[in-house]
mmCIF file with all atom_site columns, C-alpha atoms in Angstrom:
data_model
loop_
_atom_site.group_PDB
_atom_site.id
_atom_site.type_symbol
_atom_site.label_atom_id
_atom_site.label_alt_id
_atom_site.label_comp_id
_atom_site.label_asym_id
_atom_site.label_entity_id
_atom_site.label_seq_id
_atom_site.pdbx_PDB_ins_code
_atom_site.Cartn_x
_atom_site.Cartn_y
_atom_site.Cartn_z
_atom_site.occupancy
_atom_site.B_iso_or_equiv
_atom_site.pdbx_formal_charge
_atom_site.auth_seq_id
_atom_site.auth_comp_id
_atom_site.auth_asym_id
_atom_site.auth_atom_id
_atom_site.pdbx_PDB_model_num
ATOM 1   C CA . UNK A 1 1   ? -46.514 -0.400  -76.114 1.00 50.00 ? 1   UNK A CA 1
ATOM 2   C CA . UNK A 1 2   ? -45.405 -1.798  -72.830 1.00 53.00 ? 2   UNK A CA 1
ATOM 3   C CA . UNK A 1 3   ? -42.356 -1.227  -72.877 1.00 55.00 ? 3   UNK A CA 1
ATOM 4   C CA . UNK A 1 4   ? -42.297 2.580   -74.557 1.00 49.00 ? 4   UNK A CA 1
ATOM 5   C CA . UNK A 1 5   ? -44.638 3.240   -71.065 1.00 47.00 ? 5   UNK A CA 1
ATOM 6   C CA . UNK A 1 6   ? -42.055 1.913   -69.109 1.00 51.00 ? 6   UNK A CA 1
ATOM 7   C CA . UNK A 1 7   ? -39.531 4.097   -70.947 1.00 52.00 ? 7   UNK A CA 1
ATOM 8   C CA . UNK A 1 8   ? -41.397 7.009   -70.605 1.00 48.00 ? 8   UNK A CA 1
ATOM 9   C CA . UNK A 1 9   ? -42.482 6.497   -67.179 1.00 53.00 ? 9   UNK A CA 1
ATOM 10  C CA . UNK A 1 10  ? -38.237 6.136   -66.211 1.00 58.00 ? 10  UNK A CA 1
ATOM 11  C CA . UNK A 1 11  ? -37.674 9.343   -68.284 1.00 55.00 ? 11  UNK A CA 1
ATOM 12  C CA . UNK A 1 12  ? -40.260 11.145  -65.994 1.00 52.00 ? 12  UNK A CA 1
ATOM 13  C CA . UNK A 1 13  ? -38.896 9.791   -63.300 1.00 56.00 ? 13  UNK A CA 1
ATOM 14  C CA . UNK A 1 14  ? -35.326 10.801  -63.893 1.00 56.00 ? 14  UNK A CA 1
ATOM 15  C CA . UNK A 1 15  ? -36.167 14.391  -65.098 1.00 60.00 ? 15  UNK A CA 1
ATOM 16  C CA . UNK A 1 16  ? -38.929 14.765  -61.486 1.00 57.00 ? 16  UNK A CA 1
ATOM 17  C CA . UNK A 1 17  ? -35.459 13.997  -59.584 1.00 58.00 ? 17  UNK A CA 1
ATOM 18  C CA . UNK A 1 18  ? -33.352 15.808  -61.130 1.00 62.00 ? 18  UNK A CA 1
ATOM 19  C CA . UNK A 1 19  ? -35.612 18.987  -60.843 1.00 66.00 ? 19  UNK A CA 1
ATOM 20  C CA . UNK A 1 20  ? -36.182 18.466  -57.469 1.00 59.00 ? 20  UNK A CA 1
ATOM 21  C CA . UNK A 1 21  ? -32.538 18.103  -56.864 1.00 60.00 ? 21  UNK A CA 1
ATOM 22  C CA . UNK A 1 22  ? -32.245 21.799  -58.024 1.00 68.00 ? 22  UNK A CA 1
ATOM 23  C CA . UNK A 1 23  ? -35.312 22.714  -55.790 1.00 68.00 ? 23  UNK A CA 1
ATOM 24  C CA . UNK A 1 24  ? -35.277 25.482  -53.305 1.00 75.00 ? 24  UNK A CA 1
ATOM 25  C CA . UNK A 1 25  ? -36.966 23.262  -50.782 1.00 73.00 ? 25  UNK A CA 1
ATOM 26  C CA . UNK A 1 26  ? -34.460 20.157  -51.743 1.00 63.00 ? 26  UNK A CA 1
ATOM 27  C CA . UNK A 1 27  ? -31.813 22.651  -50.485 1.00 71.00 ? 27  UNK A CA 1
ATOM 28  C CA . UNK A 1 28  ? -33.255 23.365  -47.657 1.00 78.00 ? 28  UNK A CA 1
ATOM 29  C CA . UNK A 1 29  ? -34.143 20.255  -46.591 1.00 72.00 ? 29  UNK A CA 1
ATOM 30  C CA . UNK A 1 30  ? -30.757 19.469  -46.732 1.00 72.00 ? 30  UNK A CA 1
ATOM 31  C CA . UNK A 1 31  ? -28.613 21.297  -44.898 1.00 79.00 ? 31  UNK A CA 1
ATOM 32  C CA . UNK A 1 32  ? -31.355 21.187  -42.082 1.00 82.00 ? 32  UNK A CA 1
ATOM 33  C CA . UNK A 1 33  ? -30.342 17.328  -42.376 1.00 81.00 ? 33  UNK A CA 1
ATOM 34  C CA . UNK A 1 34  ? -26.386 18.526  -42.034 1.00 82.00 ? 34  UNK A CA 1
ATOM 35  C CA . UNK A 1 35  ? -27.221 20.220  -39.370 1.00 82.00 ? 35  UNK A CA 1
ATOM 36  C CA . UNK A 1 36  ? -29.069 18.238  -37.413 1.00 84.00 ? 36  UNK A CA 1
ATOM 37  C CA . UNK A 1 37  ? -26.554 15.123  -38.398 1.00 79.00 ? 37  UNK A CA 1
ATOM 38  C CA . UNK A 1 38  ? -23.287 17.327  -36.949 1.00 78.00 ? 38  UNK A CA 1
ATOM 39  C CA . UNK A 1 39  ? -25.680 18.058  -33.533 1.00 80.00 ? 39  UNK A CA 1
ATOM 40  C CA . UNK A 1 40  ? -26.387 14.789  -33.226 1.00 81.00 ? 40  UNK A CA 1
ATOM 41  C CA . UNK A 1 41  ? -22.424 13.954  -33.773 1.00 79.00 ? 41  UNK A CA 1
ATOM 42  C CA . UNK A 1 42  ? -21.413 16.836  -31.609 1.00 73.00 ? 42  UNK A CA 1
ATOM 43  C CA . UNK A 1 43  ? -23.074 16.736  -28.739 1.00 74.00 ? 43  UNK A CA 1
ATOM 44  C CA . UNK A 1 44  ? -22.232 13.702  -27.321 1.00 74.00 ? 44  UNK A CA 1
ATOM 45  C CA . UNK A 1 45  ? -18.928 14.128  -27.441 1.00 69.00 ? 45  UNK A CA 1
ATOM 46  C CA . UNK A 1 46  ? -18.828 17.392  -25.738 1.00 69.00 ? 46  UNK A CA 1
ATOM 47  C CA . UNK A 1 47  ? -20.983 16.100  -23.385 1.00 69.00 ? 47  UNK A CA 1
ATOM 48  C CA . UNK A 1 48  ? -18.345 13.013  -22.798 1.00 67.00 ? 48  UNK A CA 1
ATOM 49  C CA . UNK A 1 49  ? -15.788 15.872  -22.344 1.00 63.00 ? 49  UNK A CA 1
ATOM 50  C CA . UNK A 1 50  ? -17.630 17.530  -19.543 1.00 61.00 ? 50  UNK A CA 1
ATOM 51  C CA . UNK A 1 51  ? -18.353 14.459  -17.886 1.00 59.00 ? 51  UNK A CA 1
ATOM 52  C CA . UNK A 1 52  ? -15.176 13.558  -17.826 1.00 57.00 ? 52  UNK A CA 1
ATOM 53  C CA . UNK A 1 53  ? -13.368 16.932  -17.890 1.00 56.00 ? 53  UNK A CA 1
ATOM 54  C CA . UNK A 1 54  ? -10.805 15.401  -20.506 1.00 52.00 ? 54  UNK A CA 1
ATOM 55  C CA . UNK A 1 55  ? -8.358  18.476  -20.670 1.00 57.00 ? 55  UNK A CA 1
ATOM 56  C CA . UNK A 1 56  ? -8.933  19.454  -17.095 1.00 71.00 ? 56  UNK A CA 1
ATOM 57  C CA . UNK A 1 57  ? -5.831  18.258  -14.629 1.00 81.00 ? 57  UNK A CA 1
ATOM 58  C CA . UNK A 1 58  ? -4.461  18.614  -11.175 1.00 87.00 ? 58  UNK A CA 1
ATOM 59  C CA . UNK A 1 59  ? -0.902  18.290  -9.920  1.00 90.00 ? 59  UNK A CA 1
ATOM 60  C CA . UNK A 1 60  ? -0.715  15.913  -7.002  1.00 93.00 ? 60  UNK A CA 1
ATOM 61  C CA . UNK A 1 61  ? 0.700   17.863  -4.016  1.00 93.00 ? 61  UNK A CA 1
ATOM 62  C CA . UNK A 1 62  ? 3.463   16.281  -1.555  1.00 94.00 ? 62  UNK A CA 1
ATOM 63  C CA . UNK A 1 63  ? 1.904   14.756  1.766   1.00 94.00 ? 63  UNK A CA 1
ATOM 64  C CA . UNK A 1 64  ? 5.164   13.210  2.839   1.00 93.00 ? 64  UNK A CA 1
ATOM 65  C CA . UNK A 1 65  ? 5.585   14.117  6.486   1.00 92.00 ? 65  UNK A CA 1
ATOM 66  C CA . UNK A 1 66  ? 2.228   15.275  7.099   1.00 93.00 ? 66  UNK A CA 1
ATOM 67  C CA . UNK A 1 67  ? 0.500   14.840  10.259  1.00 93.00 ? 67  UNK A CA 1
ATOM 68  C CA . UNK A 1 68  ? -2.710  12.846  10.391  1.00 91.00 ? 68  UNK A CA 1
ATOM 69  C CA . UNK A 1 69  ? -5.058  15.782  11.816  1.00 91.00 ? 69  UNK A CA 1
ATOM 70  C CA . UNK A 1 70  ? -3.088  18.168  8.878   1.00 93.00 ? 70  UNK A CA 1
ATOM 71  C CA . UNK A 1 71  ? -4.404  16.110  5.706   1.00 93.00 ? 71  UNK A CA 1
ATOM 72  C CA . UNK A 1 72  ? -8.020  17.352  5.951   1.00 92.00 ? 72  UNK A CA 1
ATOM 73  C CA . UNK A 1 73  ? -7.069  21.149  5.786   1.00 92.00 ? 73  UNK A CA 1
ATOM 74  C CA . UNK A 1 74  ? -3.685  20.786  3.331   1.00 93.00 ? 74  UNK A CA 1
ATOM 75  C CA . UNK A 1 75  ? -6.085  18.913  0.548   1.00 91.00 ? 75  UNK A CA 1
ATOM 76  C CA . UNK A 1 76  ? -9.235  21.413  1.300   1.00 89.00 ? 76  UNK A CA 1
ATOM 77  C CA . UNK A 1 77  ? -8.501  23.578  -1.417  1.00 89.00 ? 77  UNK A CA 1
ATOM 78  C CA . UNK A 1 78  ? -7.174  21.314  -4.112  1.00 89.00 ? 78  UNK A CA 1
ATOM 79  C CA . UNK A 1 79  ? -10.180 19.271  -5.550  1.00 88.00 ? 79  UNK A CA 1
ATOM 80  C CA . UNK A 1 80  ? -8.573  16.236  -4.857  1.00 92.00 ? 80  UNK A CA 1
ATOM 81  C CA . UNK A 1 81  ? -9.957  13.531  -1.991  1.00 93.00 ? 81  UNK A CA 1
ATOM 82  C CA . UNK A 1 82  ? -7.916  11.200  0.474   1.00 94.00 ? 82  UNK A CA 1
ATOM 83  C CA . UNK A 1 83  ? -7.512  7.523   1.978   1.00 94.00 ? 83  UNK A CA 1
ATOM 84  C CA . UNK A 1 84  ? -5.981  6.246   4.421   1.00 94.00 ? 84  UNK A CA 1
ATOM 85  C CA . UNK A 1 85  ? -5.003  2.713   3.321   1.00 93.00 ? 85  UNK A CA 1
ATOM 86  C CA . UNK A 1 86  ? -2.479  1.585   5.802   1.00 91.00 ? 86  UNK A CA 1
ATOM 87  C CA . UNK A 1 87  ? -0.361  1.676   8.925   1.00 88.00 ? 87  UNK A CA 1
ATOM 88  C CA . UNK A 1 88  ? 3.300   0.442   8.912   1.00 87.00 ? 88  UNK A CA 1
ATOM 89  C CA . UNK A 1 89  ? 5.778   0.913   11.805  1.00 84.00 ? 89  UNK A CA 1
ATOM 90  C CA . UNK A 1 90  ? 9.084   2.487   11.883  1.00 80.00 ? 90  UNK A CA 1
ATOM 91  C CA . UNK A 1 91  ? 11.289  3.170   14.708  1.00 76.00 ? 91  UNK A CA 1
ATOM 92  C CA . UNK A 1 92  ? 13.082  5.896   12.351  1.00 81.00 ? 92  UNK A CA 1
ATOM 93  C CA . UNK A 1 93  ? 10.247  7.402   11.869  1.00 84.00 ? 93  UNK A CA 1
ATOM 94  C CA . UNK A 1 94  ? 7.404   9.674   14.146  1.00 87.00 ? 94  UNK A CA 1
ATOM 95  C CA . UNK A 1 95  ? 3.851   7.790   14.439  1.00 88.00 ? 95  UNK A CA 1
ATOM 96  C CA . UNK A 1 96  ? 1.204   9.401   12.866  1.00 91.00 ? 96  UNK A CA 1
ATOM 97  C CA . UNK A 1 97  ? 3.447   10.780  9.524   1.00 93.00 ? 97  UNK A CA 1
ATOM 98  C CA . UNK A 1 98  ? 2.304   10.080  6.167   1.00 94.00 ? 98  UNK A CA 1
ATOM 99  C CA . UNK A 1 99  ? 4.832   8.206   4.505   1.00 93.00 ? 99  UNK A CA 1
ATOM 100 C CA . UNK A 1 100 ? 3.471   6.965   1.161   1.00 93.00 ? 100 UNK A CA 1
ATOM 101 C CA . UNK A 1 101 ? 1.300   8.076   -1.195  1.00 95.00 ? 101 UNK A CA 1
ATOM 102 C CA . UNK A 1 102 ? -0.391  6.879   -4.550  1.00 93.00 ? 102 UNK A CA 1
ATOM 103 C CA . UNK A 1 103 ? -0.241  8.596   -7.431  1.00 92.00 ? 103 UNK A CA 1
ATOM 104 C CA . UNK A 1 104 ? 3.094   10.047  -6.068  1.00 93.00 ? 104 UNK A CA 1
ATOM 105 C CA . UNK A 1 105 ? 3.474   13.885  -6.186  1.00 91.00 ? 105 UNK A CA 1
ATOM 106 C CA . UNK A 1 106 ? 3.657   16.223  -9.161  1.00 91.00 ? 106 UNK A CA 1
ATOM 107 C CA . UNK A 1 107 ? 1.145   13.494  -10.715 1.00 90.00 ? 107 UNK A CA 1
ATOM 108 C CA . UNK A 1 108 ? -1.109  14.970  -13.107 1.00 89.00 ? 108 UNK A CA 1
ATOM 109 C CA . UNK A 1 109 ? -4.788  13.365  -12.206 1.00 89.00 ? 109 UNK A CA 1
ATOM 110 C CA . UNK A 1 110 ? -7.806  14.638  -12.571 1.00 86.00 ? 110 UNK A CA 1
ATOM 111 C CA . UNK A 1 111 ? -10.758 16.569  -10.867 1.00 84.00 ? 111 UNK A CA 1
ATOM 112 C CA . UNK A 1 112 ? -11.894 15.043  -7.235  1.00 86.00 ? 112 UNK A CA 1
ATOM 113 C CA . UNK A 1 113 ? -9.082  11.805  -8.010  1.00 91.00 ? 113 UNK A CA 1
ATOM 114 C CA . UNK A 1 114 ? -8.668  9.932   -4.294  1.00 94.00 ? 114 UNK A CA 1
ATOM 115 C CA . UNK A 1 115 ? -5.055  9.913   -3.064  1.00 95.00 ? 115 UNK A CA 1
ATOM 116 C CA . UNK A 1 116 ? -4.175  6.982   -1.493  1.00 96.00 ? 116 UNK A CA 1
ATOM 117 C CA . UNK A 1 117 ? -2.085  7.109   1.884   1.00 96.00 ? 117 UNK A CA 1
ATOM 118 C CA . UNK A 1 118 ? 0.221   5.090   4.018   1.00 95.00 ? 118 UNK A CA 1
ATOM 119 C CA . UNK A 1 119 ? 1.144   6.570   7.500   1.00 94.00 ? 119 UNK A CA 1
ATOM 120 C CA . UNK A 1 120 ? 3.692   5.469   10.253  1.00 91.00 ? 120 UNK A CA 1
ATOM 121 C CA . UNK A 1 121 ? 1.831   3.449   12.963  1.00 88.00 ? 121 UNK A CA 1
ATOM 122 C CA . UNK A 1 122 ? 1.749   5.104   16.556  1.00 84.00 ? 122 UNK A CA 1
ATOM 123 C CA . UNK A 1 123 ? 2.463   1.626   18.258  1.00 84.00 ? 123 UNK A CA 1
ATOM 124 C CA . UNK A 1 124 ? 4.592   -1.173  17.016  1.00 85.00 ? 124 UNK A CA 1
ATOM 125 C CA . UNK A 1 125 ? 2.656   -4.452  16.197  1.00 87.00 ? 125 UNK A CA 1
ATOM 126 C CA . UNK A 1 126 ? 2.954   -7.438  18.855  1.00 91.00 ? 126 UNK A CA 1
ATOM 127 C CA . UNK A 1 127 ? 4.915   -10.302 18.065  1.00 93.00 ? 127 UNK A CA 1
ATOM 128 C CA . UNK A 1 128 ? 5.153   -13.389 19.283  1.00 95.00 ? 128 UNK A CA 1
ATOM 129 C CA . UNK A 1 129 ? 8.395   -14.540 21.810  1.00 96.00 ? 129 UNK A CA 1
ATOM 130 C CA . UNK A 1 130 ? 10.374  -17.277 20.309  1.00 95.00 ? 130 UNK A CA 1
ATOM 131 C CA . UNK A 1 131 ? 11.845  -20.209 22.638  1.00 95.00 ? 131 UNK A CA 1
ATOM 132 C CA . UNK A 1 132 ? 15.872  -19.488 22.202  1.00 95.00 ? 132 UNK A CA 1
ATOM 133 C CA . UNK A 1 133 ? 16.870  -22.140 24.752  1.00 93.00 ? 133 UNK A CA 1
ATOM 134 C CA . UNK A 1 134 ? 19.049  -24.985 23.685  1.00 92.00 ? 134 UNK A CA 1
ATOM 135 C CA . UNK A 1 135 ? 19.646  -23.443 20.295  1.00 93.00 ? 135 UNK A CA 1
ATOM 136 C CA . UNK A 1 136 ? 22.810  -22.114 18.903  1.00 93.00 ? 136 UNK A CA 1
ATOM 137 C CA . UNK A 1 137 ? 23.632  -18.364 19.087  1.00 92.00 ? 137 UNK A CA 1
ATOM 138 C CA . UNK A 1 138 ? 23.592  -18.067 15.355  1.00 92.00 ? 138 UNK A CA 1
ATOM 139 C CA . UNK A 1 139 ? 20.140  -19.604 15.474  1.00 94.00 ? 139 UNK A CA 1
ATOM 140 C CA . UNK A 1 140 ? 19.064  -17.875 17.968  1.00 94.00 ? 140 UNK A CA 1
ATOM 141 C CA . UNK A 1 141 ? 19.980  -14.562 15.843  1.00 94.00 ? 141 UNK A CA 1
ATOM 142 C CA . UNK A 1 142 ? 18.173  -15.301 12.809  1.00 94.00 ? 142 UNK A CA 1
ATOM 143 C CA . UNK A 1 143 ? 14.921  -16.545 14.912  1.00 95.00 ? 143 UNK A CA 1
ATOM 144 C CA . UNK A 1 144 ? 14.610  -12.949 16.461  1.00 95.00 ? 144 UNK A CA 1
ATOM 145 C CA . UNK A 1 145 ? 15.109  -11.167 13.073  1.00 93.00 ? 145 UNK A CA 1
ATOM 146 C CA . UNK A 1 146 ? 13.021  -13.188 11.219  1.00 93.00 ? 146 UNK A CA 1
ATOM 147 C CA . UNK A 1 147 ? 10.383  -11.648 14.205  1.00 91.00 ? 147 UNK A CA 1
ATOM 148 C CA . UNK A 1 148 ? 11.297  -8.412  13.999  1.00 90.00 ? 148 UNK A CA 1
ATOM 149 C CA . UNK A 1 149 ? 13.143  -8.674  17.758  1.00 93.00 ? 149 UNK A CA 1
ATOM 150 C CA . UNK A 1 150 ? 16.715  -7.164  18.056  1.00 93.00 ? 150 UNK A CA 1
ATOM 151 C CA . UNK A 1 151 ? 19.599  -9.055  20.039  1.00 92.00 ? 151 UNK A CA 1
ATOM 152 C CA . UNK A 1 152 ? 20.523  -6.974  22.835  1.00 94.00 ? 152 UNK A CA 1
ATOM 153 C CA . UNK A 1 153 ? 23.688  -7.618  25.340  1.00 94.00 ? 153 UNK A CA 1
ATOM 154 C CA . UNK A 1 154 ? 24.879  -11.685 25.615  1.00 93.00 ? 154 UNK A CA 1
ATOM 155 C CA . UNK A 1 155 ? 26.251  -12.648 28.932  1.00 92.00 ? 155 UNK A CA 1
ATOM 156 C CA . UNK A 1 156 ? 28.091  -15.508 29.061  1.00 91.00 ? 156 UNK A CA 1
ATOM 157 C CA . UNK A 1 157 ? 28.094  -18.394 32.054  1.00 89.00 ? 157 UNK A CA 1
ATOM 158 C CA . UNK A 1 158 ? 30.067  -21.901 32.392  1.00 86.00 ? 158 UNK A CA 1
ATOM 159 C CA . UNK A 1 159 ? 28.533  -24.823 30.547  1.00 84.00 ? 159 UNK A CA 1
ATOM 160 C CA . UNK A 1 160 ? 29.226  -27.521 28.503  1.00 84.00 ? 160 UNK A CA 1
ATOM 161 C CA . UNK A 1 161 ? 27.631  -26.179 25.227  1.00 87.00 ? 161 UNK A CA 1
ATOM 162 C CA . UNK A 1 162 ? 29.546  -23.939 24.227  1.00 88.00 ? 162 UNK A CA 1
ATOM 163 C CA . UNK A 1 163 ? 27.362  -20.631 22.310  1.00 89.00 ? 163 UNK A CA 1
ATOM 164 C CA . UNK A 1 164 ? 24.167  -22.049 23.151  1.00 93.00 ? 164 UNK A CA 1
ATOM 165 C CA . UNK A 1 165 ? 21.205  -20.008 24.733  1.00 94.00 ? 165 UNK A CA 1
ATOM 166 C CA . UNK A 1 166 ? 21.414  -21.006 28.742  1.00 93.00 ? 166 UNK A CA 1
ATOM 167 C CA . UNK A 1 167 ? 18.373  -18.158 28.687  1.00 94.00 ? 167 UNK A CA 1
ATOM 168 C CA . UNK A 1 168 ? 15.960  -15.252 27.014  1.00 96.00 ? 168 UNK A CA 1
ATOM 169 C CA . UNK A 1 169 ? 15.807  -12.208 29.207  1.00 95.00 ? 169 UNK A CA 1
ATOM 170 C CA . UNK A 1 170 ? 13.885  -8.213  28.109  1.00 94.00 ? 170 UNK A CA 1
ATOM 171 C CA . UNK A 1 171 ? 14.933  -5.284  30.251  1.00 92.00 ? 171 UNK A CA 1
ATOM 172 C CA . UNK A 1 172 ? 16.906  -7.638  32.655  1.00 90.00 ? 172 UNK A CA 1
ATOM 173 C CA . UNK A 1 173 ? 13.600  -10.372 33.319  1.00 93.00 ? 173 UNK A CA 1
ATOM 174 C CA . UNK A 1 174 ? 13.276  -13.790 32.231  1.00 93.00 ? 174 UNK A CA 1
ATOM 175 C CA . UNK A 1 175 ? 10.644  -13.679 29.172  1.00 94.00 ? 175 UNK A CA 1
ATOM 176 C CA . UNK A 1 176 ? 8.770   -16.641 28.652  1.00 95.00 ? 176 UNK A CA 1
ATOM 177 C CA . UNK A 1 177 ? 8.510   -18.198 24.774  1.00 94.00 ? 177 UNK A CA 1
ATOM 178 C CA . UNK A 1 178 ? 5.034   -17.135 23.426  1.00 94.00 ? 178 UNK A CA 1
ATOM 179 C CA . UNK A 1 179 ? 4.817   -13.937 25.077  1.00 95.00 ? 179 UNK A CA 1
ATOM 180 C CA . UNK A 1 180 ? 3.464   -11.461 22.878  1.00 95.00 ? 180 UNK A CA 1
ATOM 181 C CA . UNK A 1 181 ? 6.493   -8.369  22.446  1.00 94.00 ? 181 UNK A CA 1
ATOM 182 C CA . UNK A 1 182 ? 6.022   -5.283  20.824  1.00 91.00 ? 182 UNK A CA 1
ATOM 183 C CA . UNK A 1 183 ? 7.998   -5.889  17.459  1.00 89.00 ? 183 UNK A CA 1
ATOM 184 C CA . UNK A 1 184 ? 11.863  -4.213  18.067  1.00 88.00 ? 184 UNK A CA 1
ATOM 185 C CA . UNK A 1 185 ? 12.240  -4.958  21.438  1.00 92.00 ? 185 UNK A CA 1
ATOM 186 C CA . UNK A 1 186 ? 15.455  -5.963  22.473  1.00 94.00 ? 186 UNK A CA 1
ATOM 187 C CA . UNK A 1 187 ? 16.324  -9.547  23.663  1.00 96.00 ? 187 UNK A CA 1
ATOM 188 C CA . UNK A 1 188 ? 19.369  -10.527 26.116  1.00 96.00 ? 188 UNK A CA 1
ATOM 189 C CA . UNK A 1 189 ? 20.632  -13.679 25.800  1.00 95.00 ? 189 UNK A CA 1
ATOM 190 C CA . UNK A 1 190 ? 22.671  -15.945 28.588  1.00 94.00 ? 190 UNK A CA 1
ATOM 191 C CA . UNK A 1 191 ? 25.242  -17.981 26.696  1.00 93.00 ? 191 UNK A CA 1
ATOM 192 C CA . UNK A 1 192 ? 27.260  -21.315 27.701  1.00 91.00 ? 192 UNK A CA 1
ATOM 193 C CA . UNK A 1 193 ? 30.760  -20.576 27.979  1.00 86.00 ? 193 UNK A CA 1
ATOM 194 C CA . UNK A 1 194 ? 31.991  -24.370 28.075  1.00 79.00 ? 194 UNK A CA 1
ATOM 195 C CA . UNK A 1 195 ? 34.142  -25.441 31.009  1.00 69.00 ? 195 UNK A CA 1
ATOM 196 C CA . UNK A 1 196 ? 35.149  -22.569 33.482  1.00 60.00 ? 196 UNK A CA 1
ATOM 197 C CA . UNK A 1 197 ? 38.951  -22.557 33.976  1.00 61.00 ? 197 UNK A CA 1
ATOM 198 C CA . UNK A 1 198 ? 38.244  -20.944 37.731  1.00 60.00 ? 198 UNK A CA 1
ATOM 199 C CA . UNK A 1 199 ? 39.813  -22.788 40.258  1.00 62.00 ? 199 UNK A CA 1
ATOM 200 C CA . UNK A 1 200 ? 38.295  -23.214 43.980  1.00 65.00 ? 200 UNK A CA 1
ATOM 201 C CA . UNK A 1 201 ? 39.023  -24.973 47.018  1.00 71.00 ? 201 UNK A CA 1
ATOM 202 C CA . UNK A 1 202 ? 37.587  -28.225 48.148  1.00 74.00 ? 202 UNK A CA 1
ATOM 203 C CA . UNK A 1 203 ? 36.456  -27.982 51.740  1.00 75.00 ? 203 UNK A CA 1
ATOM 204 C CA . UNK A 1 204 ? 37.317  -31.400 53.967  1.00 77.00 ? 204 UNK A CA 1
ATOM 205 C CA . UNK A 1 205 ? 34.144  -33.345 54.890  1.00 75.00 ? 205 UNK A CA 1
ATOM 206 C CA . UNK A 1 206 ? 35.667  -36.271 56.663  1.00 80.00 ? 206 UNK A CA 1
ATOM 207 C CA . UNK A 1 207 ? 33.459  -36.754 59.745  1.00 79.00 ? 207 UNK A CA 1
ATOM 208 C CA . UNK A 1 208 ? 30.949  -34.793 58.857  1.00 79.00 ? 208 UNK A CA 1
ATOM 209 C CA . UNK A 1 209 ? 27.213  -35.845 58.542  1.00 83.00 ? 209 UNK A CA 1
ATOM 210 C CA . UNK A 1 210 ? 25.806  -36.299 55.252  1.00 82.00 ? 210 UNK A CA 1
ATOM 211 C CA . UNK A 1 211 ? 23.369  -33.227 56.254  1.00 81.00 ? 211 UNK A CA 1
ATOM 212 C CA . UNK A 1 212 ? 26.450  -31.183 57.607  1.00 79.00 ? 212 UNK A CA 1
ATOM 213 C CA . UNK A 1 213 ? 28.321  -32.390 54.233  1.00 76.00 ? 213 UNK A CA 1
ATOM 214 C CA . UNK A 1 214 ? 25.732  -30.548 52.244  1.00 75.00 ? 214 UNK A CA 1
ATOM 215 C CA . UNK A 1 215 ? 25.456  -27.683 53.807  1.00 76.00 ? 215 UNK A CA 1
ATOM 216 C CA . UNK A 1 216 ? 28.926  -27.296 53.618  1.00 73.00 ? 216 UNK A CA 1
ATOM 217 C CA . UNK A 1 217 ? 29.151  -27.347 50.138  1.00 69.00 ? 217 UNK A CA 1
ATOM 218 C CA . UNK A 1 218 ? 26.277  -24.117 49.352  1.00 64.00 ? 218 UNK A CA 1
ATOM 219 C CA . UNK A 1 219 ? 28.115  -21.828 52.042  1.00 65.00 ? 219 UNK A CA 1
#
């Protein structure tokens, strides 16, 4: 008896289900549910897209060469922002230029993107004056480059070592090592010679005084 109920009872079941699958208000009920399922897909996404304005792009403009004071009114109408990130000198070049930029131009970035700019320094950095006495010349050479300091005229005077710095001079004055140099300046250097060949007269000193002796020799 048992188990005819619990036959029947599946039978009912199966046959409520199936009618109510065929139900006006089964139908309804869902697409409602499709509906609501494809919002709740949707929307986020296209909200994502908006947020992040996905197919919306700018081509980076060229700010090579521009003047500091120009950048605010060239980028004013482009939707794009600006920072300046660095200085770096170059005597080829007019302080105050831009003269790098990241992303480079015709970049395609998006909406309000910061471009990243390098510009020419006004003033040279200060470096610090090597000591070039006593070295070689070819020493002496690759000291200043390696400080960014340019060899200027060498001018050479009798003495026993031969190509080595006798003394450091800028702009025709003795420089002292450790002075701090704007970086490119131009360093003369006084070079030994070796023996001078020049040939003078001795003057006589016999009966002179030691005193008289000496002052002979400076005139």
């Amino acid at each position: 008896y048992s188990i005819v109920f619990v036959y029947l009872q599946k039978i009912f079941f199966v046959n409520f289900f199936f009618q109510f699958l065929k139900s006006k208000r089964f139908c309804i009920h869902f697409a409602i549910s499709i509906v609501i399922g494809f919002i709740i897909l949707w929307l986020p996404f296209k909200l994502l897209n908006l947020y992040t304005r996905h197919s919306e792009t700018i081509v980076v403009p060229d700010f090579y060469g521009l003047q500091t004071n120009e950048i605010a009114q060239f980028i004013s109408d482009k939707n794009l922002r600006y920072m300046i990130i660095d200085s770096v000198f170059d005597s080829k070049v007019k302080g105050g230029l831009v003269i790098r930029q990241d992303p480079e131009k015709n970049f395609q970035v998006k909406r309000d993107r910061t471009i990243y700019l390098t510009i020419s320094a006004v003033m040279p950095p200060l470096v610090k004056m090597p000591n070039l006495v006593d070295v070689s010349m070819r020493q002496a050479m690759a000291m200043l480059e390696s400080c960014g300091l340019k060899i200027g005229k060498k001018e050479y005077k009798p003495d026993l070592c031969v190509n080595c710095v006798l003394a450091q001079q800028m702009k025709g004055k003795k420089i002292e090592p450790g002075t701090m140099i704007p970086k490119g300046s131009i360093i003369d250097l006084i070079l030994g010679k070796g023996e001078s060949e020049e040939k003078i007269n001795i003057p006589c000193f016999i009966g002179l005084t030691m005193e008289k002796a000496i002052k002979k020799i400076y005139e």
